[in-house]
């Protein structure tokens, strides 16, 4: 799966809605990202959920910056199993999330929104986990949030 194309399609899908509310989308995704193995519909749902959350945190307009890169990392608790991952970062200039709430973001029915269901991040977390990746969240009240999705890069099979 080519994440660059998936990100581009998702940005195209949401851009008009965002522009109407004075939210700018900025994309910094290289064309030479390694592919990932995954379901494009499920991964697009993750991107939509994260981008809509960012959008909804900026009632007076703002900026959503989507970037991606590949890097060798290991998941917490698996330091000896470093491998190549593609990191997709969605950063916003919204209201931010209180520090004590960050740890509950991926719990079912937990929401910081007045009209939220508390399922978007739970579903996204499950999809990414099913793709052998993870999501990290950082936030500062009044300055915005960043969600980083890590997906393993596809491993080329070596012929025997």
mmCIF file of C-alpha atoms in Angstrom:
data_model
loop_
_atom_site.group_PDB
_atom_site.id
_atom_site.type_symbol
_atom_site.label_atom_id
_atom_site.label_comp_id
_atom_site.label_asym_id
_atom_site.label_seq_id
_atom_site.Cartn_x
_atom_site.Cartn_y
_atom_site.Cartn_z
ATOM 1 C CA UNK A 1 0.000 0.000 0.000
ATOM 2 C CA UNK A 2 1.348 3.412 -0.993
ATOM 3 C CA UNK A 3 0.667 5.716 1.985
ATOM 4 C CA UNK A 4 1.498 8.845 -0.015
ATOM 5 C CA UNK A 5 -1.435 8.181 -2.357
ATOM 6 C CA UNK A 6 -3.738 7.238 0.524
ATOM 7 C CA UNK A 7 -2.886 10.449 2.399
ATOM 8 C CA UNK A 8 -3.386 12.505 -0.766
ATOM 9 C CA UNK A 9 -6.829 10.937 -1.372
ATOM 10 C CA UNK A 10 -7.853 11.537 2.236
ATOM 11 C CA UNK A 11 -6.720 15.179 2.125
ATOM 12 C CA UNK A 12 -8.674 15.664 -1.128
ATOM 13 C CA UNK A 13 -11.742 14.120 0.488
ATOM 14 C CA UNK A 14 -11.727 16.478 3.496
ATOM 15 C CA UNK A 15 -10.096 19.648 2.184
ATOM 16 C CA UNK A 16 -13.250 21.438 0.996
ATOM 17 C CA UNK A 17 -15.007 20.906 4.333
ATOM 18 C CA UNK A 18 -11.945 22.168 6.197
ATOM 19 C CA UNK A 19 -11.511 25.258 3.993
ATOM 20 C CA UNK A 20 -15.114 26.281 4.708
ATOM 21 C CA UNK A 21 -14.172 26.497 8.403
ATOM 22 C CA UNK A 22 -10.853 28.308 7.783
ATOM 23 C CA UNK A 23 -8.752 25.259 8.598
ATOM 24 C CA UNK A 24 -5.714 24.890 6.358
ATOM 25 C CA UNK A 25 -4.268 21.519 5.458
ATOM 26 C CA UNK A 26 -0.546 21.271 4.877
ATOM 27 C CA UNK A 27 0.980 18.044 3.577
ATOM 28 C CA UNK A 28 4.649 17.085 3.771
ATOM 29 C CA UNK A 29 4.825 13.509 2.556
ATOM 30 C CA UNK A 30 7.739 12.246 0.469
ATOM 31 C CA UNK A 31 6.922 10.231 -2.637
ATOM 32 C CA UNK A 32 9.531 7.610 -1.826
ATOM 33 C CA UNK A 33 8.029 6.239 1.392
ATOM 34 C CA UNK A 34 8.340 2.472 1.685
ATOM 35 C CA UNK A 35 5.031 0.684 1.201
ATOM 36 C CA UNK A 36 3.120 -0.845 4.096
ATOM 37 C CA UNK A 37 0.971 -3.953 4.094
ATOM 38 C CA UNK A 38 -2.562 -3.052 4.988
ATOM 39 C CA UNK A 39 -6.185 -2.535 4.151
ATOM 40 C CA UNK A 40 -6.527 0.858 2.422
ATOM 41 C CA UNK A 41 -10.128 1.377 3.571
ATOM 42 C CA UNK A 42 -9.278 0.711 7.212
ATOM 43 C CA UNK A 43 -6.169 2.872 7.146
ATOM 44 C CA UNK A 44 -8.083 5.679 5.442
ATOM 45 C CA UNK A 45 -10.638 5.450 8.272
ATOM 46 C CA UNK A 46 -7.785 5.998 10.764
ATOM 47 C CA UNK A 47 -6.600 9.073 8.847
ATOM 48 C CA UNK A 48 -10.144 10.451 8.588
ATOM 49 C CA UNK A 49 -10.760 9.947 12.321
ATOM 50 C CA UNK A 50 -7.513 11.677 13.291
ATOM 51 C CA UNK A 51 -7.967 14.530 10.811
ATOM 52 C CA UNK A 52 -11.589 15.126 11.867
ATOM 53 C CA UNK A 53 -10.565 15.166 15.533
ATOM 54 C CA UNK A 54 -7.906 17.752 14.697
ATOM 55 C CA UNK A 55 -10.436 19.760 12.680
ATOM 56 C CA UNK A 56 -13.013 19.696 15.478
ATOM 57 C CA UNK A 57 -10.465 21.024 17.962
ATOM 58 C CA UNK A 58 -10.160 24.282 15.966
ATOM 59 C CA UNK A 59 -13.513 26.066 15.974
ATOM 60 C CA UNK A 60 -11.854 29.373 14.980
ATOM 61 C CA UNK A 61 -9.715 27.978 12.166
ATOM 62 C CA UNK A 62 -6.143 26.810 12.277
ATOM 63 C CA UNK A 63 -3.663 24.481 10.648
ATOM 64 C CA UNK A 64 -3.477 20.718 10.298
ATOM 65 C CA UNK A 65 -0.075 19.476 9.161
ATOM 66 C CA UNK A 66 0.210 15.919 7.875
ATOM 67 C CA UNK A 67 3.698 14.562 7.473
ATOM 68 C CA UNK A 68 5.247 11.158 7.001
ATOM 69 C CA UNK A 69 8.685 9.604 7.131
ATOM 70 C CA UNK A 70 10.309 6.227 7.474
ATOM 71 C CA UNK A 71 12.555 5.407 10.392
ATOM 72 C CA UNK A 72 14.039 2.511 12.251
ATOM 73 C CA UNK A 73 12.363 2.275 15.637
ATOM 74 C CA UNK A 74 11.259 -0.270 18.161
ATOM 75 C CA UNK A 75 8.043 -0.330 20.065
ATOM 76 C CA UNK A 76 8.213 0.248 23.805
ATOM 77 C CA UNK A 77 9.123 -2.991 25.514
ATOM 78 C CA UNK A 78 10.645 -4.440 22.326
ATOM 79 C CA UNK A 79 13.986 -2.620 22.209
ATOM 80 C CA UNK A 80 15.811 -5.580 20.684
ATOM 81 C CA UNK A 81 13.371 -5.765 17.755
ATOM 82 C CA UNK A 82 14.119 -2.535 15.901
ATOM 83 C CA UNK A 83 12.712 -2.417 12.370
ATOM 84 C CA UNK A 84 11.614 0.048 9.727
ATOM 85 C CA UNK A 85 8.300 1.817 10.296
ATOM 86 C CA UNK A 86 6.447 4.515 8.441
ATOM 87 C CA UNK A 87 5.394 7.304 10.788
ATOM 88 C CA UNK A 88 2.377 9.397 9.789
ATOM 89 C CA UNK A 89 2.037 12.504 11.936
ATOM 90 C CA UNK A 90 -1.107 14.641 12.177
ATOM 91 C CA UNK A 91 -0.457 17.892 14.031
ATOM 92 C CA UNK A 92 -3.047 20.578 14.766
ATOM 93 C CA UNK A 93 -3.100 24.060 16.270
ATOM 94 C CA UNK A 94 -6.273 23.352 18.234
ATOM 95 C CA UNK A 95 -7.232 23.683 21.866
ATOM 96 C CA UNK A 96 -5.128 20.744 23.035
ATOM 97 C CA UNK A 97 -5.920 18.011 25.524
ATOM 98 C CA UNK A 98 -5.423 18.110 29.289
ATOM 99 C CA UNK A 99 -2.429 16.025 30.392
ATOM 100 C CA UNK A 100 -4.410 13.628 32.582
ATOM 101 C CA UNK A 101 -6.820 12.861 29.721
ATOM 102 C CA UNK A 102 -4.127 11.685 27.258
ATOM 103 C CA UNK A 103 -3.864 8.277 28.933
ATOM 104 C CA UNK A 104 -7.597 7.605 28.374
ATOM 105 C CA UNK A 105 -7.896 8.749 24.754
ATOM 106 C CA UNK A 106 -8.033 5.250 23.284
ATOM 107 C CA UNK A 107 -10.560 3.890 25.821
ATOM 108 C CA UNK A 108 -13.999 3.089 24.432
ATOM 109 C CA UNK A 109 -16.604 5.799 25.069
ATOM 110 C CA UNK A 110 -14.051 8.259 26.494
ATOM 111 C CA UNK A 111 -14.435 11.643 24.809
ATOM 112 C CA UNK A 112 -13.325 15.207 25.327
ATOM 113 C CA UNK A 113 -16.070 16.479 22.998
ATOM 114 C CA UNK A 114 -19.554 17.587 23.942
ATOM 115 C CA UNK A 115 -21.166 15.540 21.156
ATOM 116 C CA UNK A 116 -18.556 12.818 20.676
ATOM 117 C CA UNK A 117 -19.194 9.079 20.945
ATOM 118 C CA UNK A 118 -15.729 8.203 22.208
ATOM 119 C CA UNK A 119 -15.274 5.519 19.559
ATOM 120 C CA UNK A 120 -13.169 7.157 16.812
ATOM 121 C CA UNK A 121 -9.824 6.822 18.562
ATOM 122 C CA UNK A 122 -10.730 3.405 19.978
ATOM 123 C CA UNK A 123 -11.526 2.096 16.498
ATOM 124 C CA UNK A 124 -8.415 3.770 15.039
ATOM 125 C CA UNK A 125 -6.231 2.256 17.761
ATOM 126 C CA UNK A 126 -7.650 -1.197 17.037
ATOM 127 C CA UNK A 127 -7.107 -0.878 13.283
ATOM 128 C CA UNK A 128 -3.508 0.252 13.709
ATOM 129 C CA UNK A 129 -2.837 -2.490 16.263
ATOM 130 C CA UNK A 130 -4.289 -5.065 13.816
ATOM 131 C CA UNK A 131 -1.745 -3.753 11.279
ATOM 132 C CA UNK A 132 1.047 -4.427 13.850
ATOM 133 C CA UNK A 133 1.536 -0.734 14.583
ATOM 134 C CA UNK A 134 0.666 1.755 17.288
ATOM 135 C CA UNK A 135 -0.468 5.347 17.847
ATOM 136 C CA UNK A 136 1.183 7.923 20.114
ATOM 137 C CA UNK A 137 -0.443 11.168 21.228
ATOM 138 C CA UNK A 138 1.094 14.364 22.580
ATOM 139 C CA UNK A 139 -0.729 17.562 23.423
ATOM 140 C CA UNK A 140 -0.384 20.915 25.091
ATOM 141 C CA UNK A 141 -3.454 22.870 26.176
ATOM 142 C CA UNK A 142 -3.857 25.973 24.061
ATOM 143 C CA UNK A 143 -1.200 24.908 21.560
ATOM 144 C CA UNK A 144 -2.549 21.792 19.888
ATOM 145 C CA UNK A 145 -1.972 18.086 19.570
ATOM 146 C CA UNK A 146 0.001 15.625 17.486
ATOM 147 C CA UNK A 147 -0.964 12.041 16.792
ATOM 148 C CA UNK A 148 1.706 9.745 15.352
ATOM 149 C CA UNK A 149 0.717 6.510 13.656
ATOM 150 C CA UNK A 150 3.454 3.900 13.244
ATOM 151 C CA UNK A 151 2.973 1.180 10.634
ATOM 152 C CA UNK A 152 5.600 -1.436 9.793
ATOM 153 C CA UNK A 153 7.178 -0.986 6.389
ATOM 154 C CA UNK A 154 6.622 -3.910 4.051
ATOM 155 C CA UNK A 155 9.515 -6.320 4.157
ATOM 156 C CA UNK A 156 10.822 -7.462 0.812
ATOM 157 C CA UNK A 157 10.933 -11.193 0.568
ATOM 158 C CA UNK A 158 14.296 -12.595 -0.388
ATOM 159 C CA UNK A 159 14.252 -15.515 -2.799
ATOM 160 C CA UNK A 160 16.031 -18.602 -1.408
#
